[in-house]
Coordinates of N, CA and C in Angstrom, one line a residue:
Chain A
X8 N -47.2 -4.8 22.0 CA -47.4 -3.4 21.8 C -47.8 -2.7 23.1
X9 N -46.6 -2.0 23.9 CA -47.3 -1.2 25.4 C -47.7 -0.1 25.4
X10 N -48.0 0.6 23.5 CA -48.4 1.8 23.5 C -47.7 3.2 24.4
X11 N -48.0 3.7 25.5 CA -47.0 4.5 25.9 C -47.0 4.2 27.5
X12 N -45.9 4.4 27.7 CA -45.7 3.9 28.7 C -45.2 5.1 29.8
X13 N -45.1 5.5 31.2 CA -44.3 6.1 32.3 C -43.5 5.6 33.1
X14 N -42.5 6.2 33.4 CA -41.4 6.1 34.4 C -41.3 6.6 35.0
X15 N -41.1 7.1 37.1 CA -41.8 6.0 37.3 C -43.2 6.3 37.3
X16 N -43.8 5.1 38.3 CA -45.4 5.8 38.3 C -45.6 6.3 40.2
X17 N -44.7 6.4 40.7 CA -45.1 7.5 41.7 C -43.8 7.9 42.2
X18 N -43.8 9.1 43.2 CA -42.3 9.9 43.1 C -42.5 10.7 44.3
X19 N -41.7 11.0 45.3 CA -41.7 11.6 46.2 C -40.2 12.7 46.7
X20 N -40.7 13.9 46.3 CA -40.1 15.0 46.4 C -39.4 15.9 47.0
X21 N -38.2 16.2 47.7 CA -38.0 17.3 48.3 C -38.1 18.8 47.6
X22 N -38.7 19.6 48.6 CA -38.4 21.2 47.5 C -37.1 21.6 47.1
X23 N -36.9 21.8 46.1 CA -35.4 21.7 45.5 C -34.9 20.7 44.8
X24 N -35.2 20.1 44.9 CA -34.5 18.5 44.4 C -35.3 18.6 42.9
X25 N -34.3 17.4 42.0 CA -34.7 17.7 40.6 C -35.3 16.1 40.2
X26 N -35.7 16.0 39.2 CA -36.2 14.8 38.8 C -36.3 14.4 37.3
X27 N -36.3 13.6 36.7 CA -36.7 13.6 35.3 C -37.6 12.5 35.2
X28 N -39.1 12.9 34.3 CA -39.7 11.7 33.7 C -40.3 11.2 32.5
X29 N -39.9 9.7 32.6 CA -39.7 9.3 31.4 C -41.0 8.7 30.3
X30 N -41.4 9.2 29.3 CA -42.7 9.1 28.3 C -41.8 7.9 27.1
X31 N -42.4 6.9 27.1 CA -41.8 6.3 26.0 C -42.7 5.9 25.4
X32 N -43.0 5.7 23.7 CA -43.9 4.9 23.0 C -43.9 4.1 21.9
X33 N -44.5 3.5 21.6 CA -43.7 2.3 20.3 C -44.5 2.1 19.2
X34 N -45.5 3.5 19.1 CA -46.3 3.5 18.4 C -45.8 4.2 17.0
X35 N -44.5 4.9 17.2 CA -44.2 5.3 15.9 C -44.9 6.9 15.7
X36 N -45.8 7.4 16.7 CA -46.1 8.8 16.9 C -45.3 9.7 16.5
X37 N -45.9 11.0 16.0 CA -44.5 12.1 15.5 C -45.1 13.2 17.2
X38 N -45.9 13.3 17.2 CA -46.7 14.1 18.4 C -47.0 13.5 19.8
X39 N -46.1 14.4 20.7 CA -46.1 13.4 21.9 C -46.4 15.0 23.0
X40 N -46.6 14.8 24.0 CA -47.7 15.6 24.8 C -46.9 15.0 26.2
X41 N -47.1 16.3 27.4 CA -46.6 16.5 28.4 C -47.9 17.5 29.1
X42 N -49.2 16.8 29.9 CA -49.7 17.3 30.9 C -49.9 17.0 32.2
X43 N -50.3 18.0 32.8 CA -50.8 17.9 34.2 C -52.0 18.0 34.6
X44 N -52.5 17.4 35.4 CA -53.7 16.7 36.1 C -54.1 17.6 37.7
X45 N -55.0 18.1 37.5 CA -54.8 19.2 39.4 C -56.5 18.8 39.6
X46 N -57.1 18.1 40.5 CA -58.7 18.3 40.9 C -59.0 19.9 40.4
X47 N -60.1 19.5 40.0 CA -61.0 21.0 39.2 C -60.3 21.3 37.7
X48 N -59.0 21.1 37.9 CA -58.7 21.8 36.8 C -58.6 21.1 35.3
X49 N -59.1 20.0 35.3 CA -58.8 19.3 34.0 C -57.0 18.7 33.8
X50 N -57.3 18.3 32.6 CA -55.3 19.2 32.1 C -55.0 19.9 31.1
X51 N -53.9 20.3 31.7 CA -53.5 21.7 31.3 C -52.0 21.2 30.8
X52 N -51.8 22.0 29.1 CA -50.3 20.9 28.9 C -49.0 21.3 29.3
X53 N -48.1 20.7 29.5 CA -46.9 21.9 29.8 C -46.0 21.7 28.6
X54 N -45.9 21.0 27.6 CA -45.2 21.2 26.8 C -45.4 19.5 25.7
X55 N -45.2 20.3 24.7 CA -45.7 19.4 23.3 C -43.6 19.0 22.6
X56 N -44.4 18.1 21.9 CA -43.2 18.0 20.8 C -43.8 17.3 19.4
X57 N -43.8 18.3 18.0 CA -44.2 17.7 16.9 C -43.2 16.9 16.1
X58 N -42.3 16.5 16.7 CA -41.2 15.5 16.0 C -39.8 15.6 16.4
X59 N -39.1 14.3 16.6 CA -38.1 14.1 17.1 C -37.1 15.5 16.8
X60 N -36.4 15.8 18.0 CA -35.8 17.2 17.9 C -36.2 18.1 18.3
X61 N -37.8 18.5 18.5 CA -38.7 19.6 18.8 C -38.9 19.9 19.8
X62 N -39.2 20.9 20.6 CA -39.7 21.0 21.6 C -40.7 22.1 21.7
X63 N -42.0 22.4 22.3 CA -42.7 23.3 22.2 C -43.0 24.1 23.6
X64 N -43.8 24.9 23.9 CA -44.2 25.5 25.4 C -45.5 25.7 25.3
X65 N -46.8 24.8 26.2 CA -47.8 24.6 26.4 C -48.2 25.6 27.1
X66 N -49.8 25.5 28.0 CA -49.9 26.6 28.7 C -49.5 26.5 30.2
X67 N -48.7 25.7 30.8 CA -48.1 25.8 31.8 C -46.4 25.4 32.0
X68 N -45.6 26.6 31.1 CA -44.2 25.7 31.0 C -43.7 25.5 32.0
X69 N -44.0 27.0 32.7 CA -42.9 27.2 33.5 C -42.0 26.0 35.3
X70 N -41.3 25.9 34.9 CA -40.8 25.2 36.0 C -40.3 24.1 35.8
X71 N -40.4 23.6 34.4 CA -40.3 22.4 33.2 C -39.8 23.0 32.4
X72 N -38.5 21.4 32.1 CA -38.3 21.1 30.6 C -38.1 20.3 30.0
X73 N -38.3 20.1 28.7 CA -38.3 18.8 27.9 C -37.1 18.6 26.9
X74 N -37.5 17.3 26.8 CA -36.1 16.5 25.4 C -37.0 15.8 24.7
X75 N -36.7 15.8 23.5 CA -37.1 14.4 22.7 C -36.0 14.0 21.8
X76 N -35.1 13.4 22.2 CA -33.8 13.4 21.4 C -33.8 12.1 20.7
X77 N -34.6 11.6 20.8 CA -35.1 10.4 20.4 C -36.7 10.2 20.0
X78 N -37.1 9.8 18.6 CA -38.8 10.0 18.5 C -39.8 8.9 19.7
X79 N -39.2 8.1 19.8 CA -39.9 7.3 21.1 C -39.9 7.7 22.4
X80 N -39.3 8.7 22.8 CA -39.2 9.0 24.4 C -38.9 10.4 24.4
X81 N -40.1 11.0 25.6 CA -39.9 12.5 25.6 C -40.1 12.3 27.6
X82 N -38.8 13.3 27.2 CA -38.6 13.6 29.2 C -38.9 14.8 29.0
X83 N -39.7 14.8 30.5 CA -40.0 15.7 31.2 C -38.8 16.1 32.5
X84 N -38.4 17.3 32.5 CA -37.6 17.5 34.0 C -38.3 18.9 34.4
X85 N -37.7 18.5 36.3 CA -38.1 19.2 37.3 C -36.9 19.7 37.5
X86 N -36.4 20.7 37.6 CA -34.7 21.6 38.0 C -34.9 21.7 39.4
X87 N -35.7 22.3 40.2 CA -36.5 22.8 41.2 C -37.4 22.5 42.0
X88 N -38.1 20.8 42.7 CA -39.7 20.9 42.6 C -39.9 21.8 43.6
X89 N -41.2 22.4 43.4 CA -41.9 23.2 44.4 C -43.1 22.3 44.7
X90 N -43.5 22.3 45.6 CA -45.0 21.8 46.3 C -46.3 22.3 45.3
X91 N -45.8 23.5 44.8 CA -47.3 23.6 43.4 C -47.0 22.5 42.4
X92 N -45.8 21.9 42.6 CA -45.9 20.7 41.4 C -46.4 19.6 41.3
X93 N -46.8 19.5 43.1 CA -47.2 18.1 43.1 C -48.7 18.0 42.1
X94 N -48.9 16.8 41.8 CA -49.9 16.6 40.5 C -49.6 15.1 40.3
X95 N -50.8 14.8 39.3 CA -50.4 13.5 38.3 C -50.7 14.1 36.9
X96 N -49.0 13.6 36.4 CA -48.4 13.8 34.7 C -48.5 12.9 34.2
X97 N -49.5 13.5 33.1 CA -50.0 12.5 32.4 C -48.9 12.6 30.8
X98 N -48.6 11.6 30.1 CA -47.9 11.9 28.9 C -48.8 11.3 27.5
X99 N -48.8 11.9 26.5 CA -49.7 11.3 25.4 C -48.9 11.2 23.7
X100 N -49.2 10.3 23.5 CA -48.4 10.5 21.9 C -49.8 10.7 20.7
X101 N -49.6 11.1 19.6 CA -50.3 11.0 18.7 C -49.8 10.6 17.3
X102 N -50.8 9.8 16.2 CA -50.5 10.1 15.2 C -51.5 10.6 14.3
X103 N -52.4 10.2 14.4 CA -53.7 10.7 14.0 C -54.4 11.8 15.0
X104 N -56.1 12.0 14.8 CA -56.4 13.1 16.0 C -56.2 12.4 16.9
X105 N -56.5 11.2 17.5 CA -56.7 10.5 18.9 C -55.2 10.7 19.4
X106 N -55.4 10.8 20.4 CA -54.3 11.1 21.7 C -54.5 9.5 22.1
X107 N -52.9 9.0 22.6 CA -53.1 8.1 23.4 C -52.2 8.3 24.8
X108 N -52.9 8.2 25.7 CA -52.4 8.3 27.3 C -51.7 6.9 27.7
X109 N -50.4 7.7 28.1 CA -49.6 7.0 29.2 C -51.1 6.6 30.4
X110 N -50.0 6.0 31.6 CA -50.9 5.9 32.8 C -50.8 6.7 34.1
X111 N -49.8 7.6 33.7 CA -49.7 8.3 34.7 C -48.5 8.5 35.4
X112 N -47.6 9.6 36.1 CA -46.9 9.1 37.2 C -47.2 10.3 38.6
X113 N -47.4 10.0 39.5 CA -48.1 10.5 40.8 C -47.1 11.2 41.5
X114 N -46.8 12.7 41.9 CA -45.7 13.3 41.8 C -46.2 14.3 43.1
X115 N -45.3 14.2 44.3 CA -45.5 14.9 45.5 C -44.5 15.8 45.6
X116 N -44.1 16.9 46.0 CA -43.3 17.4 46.5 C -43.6 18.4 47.8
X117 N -43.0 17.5 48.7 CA -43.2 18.0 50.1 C -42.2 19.1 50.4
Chain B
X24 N -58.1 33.5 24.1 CA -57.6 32.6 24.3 C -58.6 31.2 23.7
X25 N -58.1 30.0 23.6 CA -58.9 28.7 23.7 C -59.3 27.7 24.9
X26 N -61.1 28.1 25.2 CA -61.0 27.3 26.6 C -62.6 26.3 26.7
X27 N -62.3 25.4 27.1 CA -63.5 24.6 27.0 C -64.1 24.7 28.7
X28 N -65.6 24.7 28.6 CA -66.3 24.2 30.0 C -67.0 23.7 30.3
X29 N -67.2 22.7 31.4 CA -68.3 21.3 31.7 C -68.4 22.0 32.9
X30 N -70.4 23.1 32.9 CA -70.7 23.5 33.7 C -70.9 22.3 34.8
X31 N -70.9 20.7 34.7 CA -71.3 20.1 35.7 C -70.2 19.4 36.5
X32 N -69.8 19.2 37.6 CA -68.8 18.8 38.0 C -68.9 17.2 38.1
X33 N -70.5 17.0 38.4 CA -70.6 15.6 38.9 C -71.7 15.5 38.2
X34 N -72.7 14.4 37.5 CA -73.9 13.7 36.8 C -74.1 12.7 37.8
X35 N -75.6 12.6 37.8 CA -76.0 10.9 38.8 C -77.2 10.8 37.6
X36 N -77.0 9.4 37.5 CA -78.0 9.0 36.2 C -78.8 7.5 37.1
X37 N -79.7 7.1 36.9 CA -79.9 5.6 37.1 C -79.9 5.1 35.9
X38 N -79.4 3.7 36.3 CA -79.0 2.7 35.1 C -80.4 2.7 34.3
X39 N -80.0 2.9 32.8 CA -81.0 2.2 32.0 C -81.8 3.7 31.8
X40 N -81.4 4.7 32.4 CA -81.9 6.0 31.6 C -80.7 6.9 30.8
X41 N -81.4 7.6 30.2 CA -80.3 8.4 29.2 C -79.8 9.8 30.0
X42 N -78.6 9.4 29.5 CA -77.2 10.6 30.5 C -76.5 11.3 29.5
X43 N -76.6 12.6 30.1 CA -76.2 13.8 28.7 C -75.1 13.9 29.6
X44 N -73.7 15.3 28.9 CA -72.8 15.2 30.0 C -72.7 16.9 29.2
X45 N -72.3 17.5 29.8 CA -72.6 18.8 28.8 C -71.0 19.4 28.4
X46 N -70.9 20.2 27.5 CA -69.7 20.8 27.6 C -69.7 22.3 26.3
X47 N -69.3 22.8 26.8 CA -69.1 24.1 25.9 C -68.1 24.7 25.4
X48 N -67.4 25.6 24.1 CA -66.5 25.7 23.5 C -65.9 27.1 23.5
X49 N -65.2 27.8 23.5 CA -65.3 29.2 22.6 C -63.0 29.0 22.0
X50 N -63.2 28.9 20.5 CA -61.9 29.0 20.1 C -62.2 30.5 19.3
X51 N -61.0 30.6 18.4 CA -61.2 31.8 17.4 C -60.7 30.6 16.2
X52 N -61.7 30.0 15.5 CA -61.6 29.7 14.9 C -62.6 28.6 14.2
X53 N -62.3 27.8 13.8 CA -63.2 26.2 13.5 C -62.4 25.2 14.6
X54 N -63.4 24.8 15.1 CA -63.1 24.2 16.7 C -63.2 22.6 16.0
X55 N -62.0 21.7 16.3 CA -62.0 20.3 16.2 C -62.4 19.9 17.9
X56 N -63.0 18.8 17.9 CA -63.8 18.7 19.5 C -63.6 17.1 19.8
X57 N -63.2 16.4 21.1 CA -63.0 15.0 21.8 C -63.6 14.8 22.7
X58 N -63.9 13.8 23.2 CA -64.3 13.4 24.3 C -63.4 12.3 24.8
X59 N -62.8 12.5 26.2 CA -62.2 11.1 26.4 C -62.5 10.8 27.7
X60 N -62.6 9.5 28.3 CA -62.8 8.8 29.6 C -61.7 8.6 30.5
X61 N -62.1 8.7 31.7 CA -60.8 8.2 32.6 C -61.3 7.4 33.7
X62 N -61.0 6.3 33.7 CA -61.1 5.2 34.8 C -60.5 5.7 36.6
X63 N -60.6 5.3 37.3 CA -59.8 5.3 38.7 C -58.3 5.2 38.3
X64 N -57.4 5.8 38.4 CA -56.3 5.5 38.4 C -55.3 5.0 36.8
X65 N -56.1 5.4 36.0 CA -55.9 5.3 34.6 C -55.6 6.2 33.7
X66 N -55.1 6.4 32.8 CA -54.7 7.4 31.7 C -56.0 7.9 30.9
X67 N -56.3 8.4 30.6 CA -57.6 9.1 29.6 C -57.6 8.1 28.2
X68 N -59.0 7.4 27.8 CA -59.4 7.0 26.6 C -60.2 7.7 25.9
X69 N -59.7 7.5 24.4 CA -60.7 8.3 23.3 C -61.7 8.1 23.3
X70 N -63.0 8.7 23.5 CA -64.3 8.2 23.4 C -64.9 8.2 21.8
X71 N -64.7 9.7 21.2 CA -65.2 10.0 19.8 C -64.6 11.3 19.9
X72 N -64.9 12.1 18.2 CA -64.3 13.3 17.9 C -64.9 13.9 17.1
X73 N -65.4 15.2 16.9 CA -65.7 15.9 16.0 C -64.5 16.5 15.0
X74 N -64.4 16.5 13.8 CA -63.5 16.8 12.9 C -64.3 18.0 11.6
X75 N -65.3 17.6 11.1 CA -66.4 18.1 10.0 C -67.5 17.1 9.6
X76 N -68.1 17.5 8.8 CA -69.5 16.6 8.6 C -70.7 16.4 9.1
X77 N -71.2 15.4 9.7 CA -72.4 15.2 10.2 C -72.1 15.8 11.8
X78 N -73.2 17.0 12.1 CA -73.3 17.2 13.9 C -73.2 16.2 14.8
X79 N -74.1 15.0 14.2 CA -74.0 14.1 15.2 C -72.8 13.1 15.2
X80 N -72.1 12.6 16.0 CA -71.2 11.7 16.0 C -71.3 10.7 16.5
X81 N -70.6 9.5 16.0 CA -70.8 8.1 17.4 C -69.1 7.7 17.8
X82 N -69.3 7.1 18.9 CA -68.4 6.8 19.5 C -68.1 5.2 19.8
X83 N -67.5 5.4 21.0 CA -66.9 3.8 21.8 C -68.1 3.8 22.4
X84 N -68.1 2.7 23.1 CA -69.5 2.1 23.8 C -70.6 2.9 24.0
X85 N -71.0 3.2 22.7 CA -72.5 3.3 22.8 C -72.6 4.8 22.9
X86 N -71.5 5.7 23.2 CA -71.7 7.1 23.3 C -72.0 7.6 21.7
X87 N -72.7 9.2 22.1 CA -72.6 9.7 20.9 C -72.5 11.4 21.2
X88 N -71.8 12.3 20.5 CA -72.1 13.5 21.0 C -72.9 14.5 19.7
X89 N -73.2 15.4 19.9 CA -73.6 16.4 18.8 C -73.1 18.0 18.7
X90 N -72.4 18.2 18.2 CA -72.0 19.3 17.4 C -72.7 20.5 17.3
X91 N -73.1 21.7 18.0 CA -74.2 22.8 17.6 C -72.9 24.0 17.7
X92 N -72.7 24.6 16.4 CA -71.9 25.6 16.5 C -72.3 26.8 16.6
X93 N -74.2 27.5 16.8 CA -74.5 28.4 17.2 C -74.5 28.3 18.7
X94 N -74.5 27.1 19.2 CA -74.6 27.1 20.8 C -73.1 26.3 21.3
X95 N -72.2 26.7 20.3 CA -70.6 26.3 21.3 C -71.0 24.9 21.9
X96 N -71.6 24.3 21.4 CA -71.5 23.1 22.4 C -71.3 21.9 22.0
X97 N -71.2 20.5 22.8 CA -70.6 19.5 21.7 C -70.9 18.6 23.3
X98 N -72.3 17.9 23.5 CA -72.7 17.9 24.8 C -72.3 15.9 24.4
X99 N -72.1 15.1 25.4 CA -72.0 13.6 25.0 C -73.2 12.8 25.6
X100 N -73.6 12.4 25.0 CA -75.2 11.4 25.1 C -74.9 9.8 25.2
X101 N -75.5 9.4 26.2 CA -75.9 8.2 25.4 C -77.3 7.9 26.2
X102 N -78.2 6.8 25.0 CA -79.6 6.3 25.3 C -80.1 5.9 26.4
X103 N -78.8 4.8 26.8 CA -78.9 3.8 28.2 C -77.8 3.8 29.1
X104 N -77.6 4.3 29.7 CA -76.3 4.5 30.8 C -76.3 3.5 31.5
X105 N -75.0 2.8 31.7 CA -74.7 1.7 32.7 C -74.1 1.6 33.6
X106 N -74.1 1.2 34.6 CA -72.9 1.6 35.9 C -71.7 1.1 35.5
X107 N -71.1 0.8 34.7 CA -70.1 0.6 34.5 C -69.6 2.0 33.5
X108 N -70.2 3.1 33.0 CA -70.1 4.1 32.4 C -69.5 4.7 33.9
X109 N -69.7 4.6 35.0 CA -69.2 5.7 36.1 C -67.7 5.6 35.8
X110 N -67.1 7.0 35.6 CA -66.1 7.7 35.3 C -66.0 8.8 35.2
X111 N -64.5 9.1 34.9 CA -64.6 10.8 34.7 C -65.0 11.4 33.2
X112 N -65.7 12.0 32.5 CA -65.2 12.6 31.5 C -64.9 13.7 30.9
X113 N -63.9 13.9 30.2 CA -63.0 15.1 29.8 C -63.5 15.7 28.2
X114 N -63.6 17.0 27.9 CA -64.1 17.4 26.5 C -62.7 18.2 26.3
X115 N -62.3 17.8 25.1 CA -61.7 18.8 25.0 C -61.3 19.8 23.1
X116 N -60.8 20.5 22.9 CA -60.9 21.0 21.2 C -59.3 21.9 21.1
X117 N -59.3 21.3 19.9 CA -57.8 21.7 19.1 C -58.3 22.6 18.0
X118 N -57.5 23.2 17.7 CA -57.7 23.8 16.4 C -56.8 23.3 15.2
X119 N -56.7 24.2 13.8 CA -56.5 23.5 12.5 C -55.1 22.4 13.1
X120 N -54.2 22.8 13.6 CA -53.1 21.8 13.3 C -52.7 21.1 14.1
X121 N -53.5 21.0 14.9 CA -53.8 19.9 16.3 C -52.8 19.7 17.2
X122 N -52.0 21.0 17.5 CA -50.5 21.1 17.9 C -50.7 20.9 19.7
X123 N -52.2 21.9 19.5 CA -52.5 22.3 21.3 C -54.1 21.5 21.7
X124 N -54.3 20.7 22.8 CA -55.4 20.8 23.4 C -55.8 21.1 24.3
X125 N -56.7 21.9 24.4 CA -57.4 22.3 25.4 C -59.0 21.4 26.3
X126 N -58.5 20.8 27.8 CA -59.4 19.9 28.5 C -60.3 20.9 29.1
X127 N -61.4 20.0 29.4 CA -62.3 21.1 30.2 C -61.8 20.6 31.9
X128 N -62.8 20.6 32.6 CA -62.3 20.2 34.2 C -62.6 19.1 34.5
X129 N -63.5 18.6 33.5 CA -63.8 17.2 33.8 C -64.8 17.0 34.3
X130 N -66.2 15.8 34.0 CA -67.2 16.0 34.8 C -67.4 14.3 35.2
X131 N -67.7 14.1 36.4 CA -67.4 12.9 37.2 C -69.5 12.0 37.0
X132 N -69.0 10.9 36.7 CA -70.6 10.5 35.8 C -71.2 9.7 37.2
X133 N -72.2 9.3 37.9 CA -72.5 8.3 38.5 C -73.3 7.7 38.0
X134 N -73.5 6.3 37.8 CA -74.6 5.8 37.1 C -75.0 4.4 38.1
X135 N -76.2 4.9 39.2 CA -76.4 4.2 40.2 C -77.5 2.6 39.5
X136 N -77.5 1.8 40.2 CA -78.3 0.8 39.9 C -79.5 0.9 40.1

């Protein structure tokens, strides 16, 4: 059981250049979660999905978008990075209240 | 809007005394409330949750938080802090359909020897 997992876990960016990353879980979750991690700022989500097919807009969409075309795995893509993107994305599934956290993936864009 | 805040950035406790961690609420609604931990380099763990019922709550190792909805707050305790408690911790509160959460900034614990 690897609960939820990330792809990759670190990434290094040109401005412009696009990326996708990958949230997978095997928990059977209908609720899976797409945030960002900034010093000071807590996280902040960029985009939810309450069940395979779904996609929602958090409070930071813009610059992102997601898939869940499948209930075990929700991508995250970058069309564009910009240097305000660099961060660590954290991904979470739910089924109950508890959230459970991926581990992270470490995301620069120079 | 829905926003949570941990006026403390950082806590230093010595081992073997009691360590509060504070955190404050304001939703437009009935506020469901978490607390979760983050290791070095780790993804965030559930600590406990407020849902309804008893103010006071208990948690994972030993934590407990309490509930005051005239004072928005939902602060996390525990008795005996240990240095292995040094971490980050995050508060954070959903509302009825638990679609969105809202994290505070996170308040970084020391718990020296």
């Amino acid at each position: 059981n690897a609960g939820v997992t990330q792809t990759p876990k670190f990434r290094v960016l040109k401005t412009g250049q696009s990326m996708t990353l990958l949230c997978a879980q095997d928990m059977n979750h209908e609720y899976m979660y797409w945030y960002r991690q900034d010093p000071g700022m807590g996280l902040r989500l960029i985009h939810y999905s309450v069940g395979e097919g779904t996609t929602a807009k958090g409070e930071v969409p813009d610059g992102y978008n997601v898939s869940r075309l499948k209930k075990q795995n929700f991508l995250l893509g970058l069309e564009s990075a910009a240097p305000s993107q660099t961060s660590v994305y954290f991904c979470a599934s739910r089924g109950g209240y508890e959230q459970y956290f991926g581990p992270g993936t470490r995301l620069t864009v120079t | 809007a829905q926003s949570v805040a941990q006026p403390e950035d950082q806590v230093n406790v010595a081992e073997g005394n009691p360590l509060t961690v504070k955190c404050t609420y304001s939703v437009s609604g009935n506020p469901y409330l978490f607390w979760y931990v983050q290791y070095p380099n780790r993804g965030l763990q559930f600590l406990l949750k407020y849902i309804t019922g008893d103010n006071l709550v208990k948690g994972s190792y030993g934590f407990e938080a309490e509930f005051n909805k005239s004072q928005t707050s939902f602060h996390l305790k525990k008795p005996s802090a240990l240095v292995s408690d040094s971490a980050l911790y995050f508060c954070a509160v959903s509302l009825y359909n638990f679609n969105k959460f809202y994290f505070g900034s996170g308040t970084k614990l020391n718990v020296k020897p």
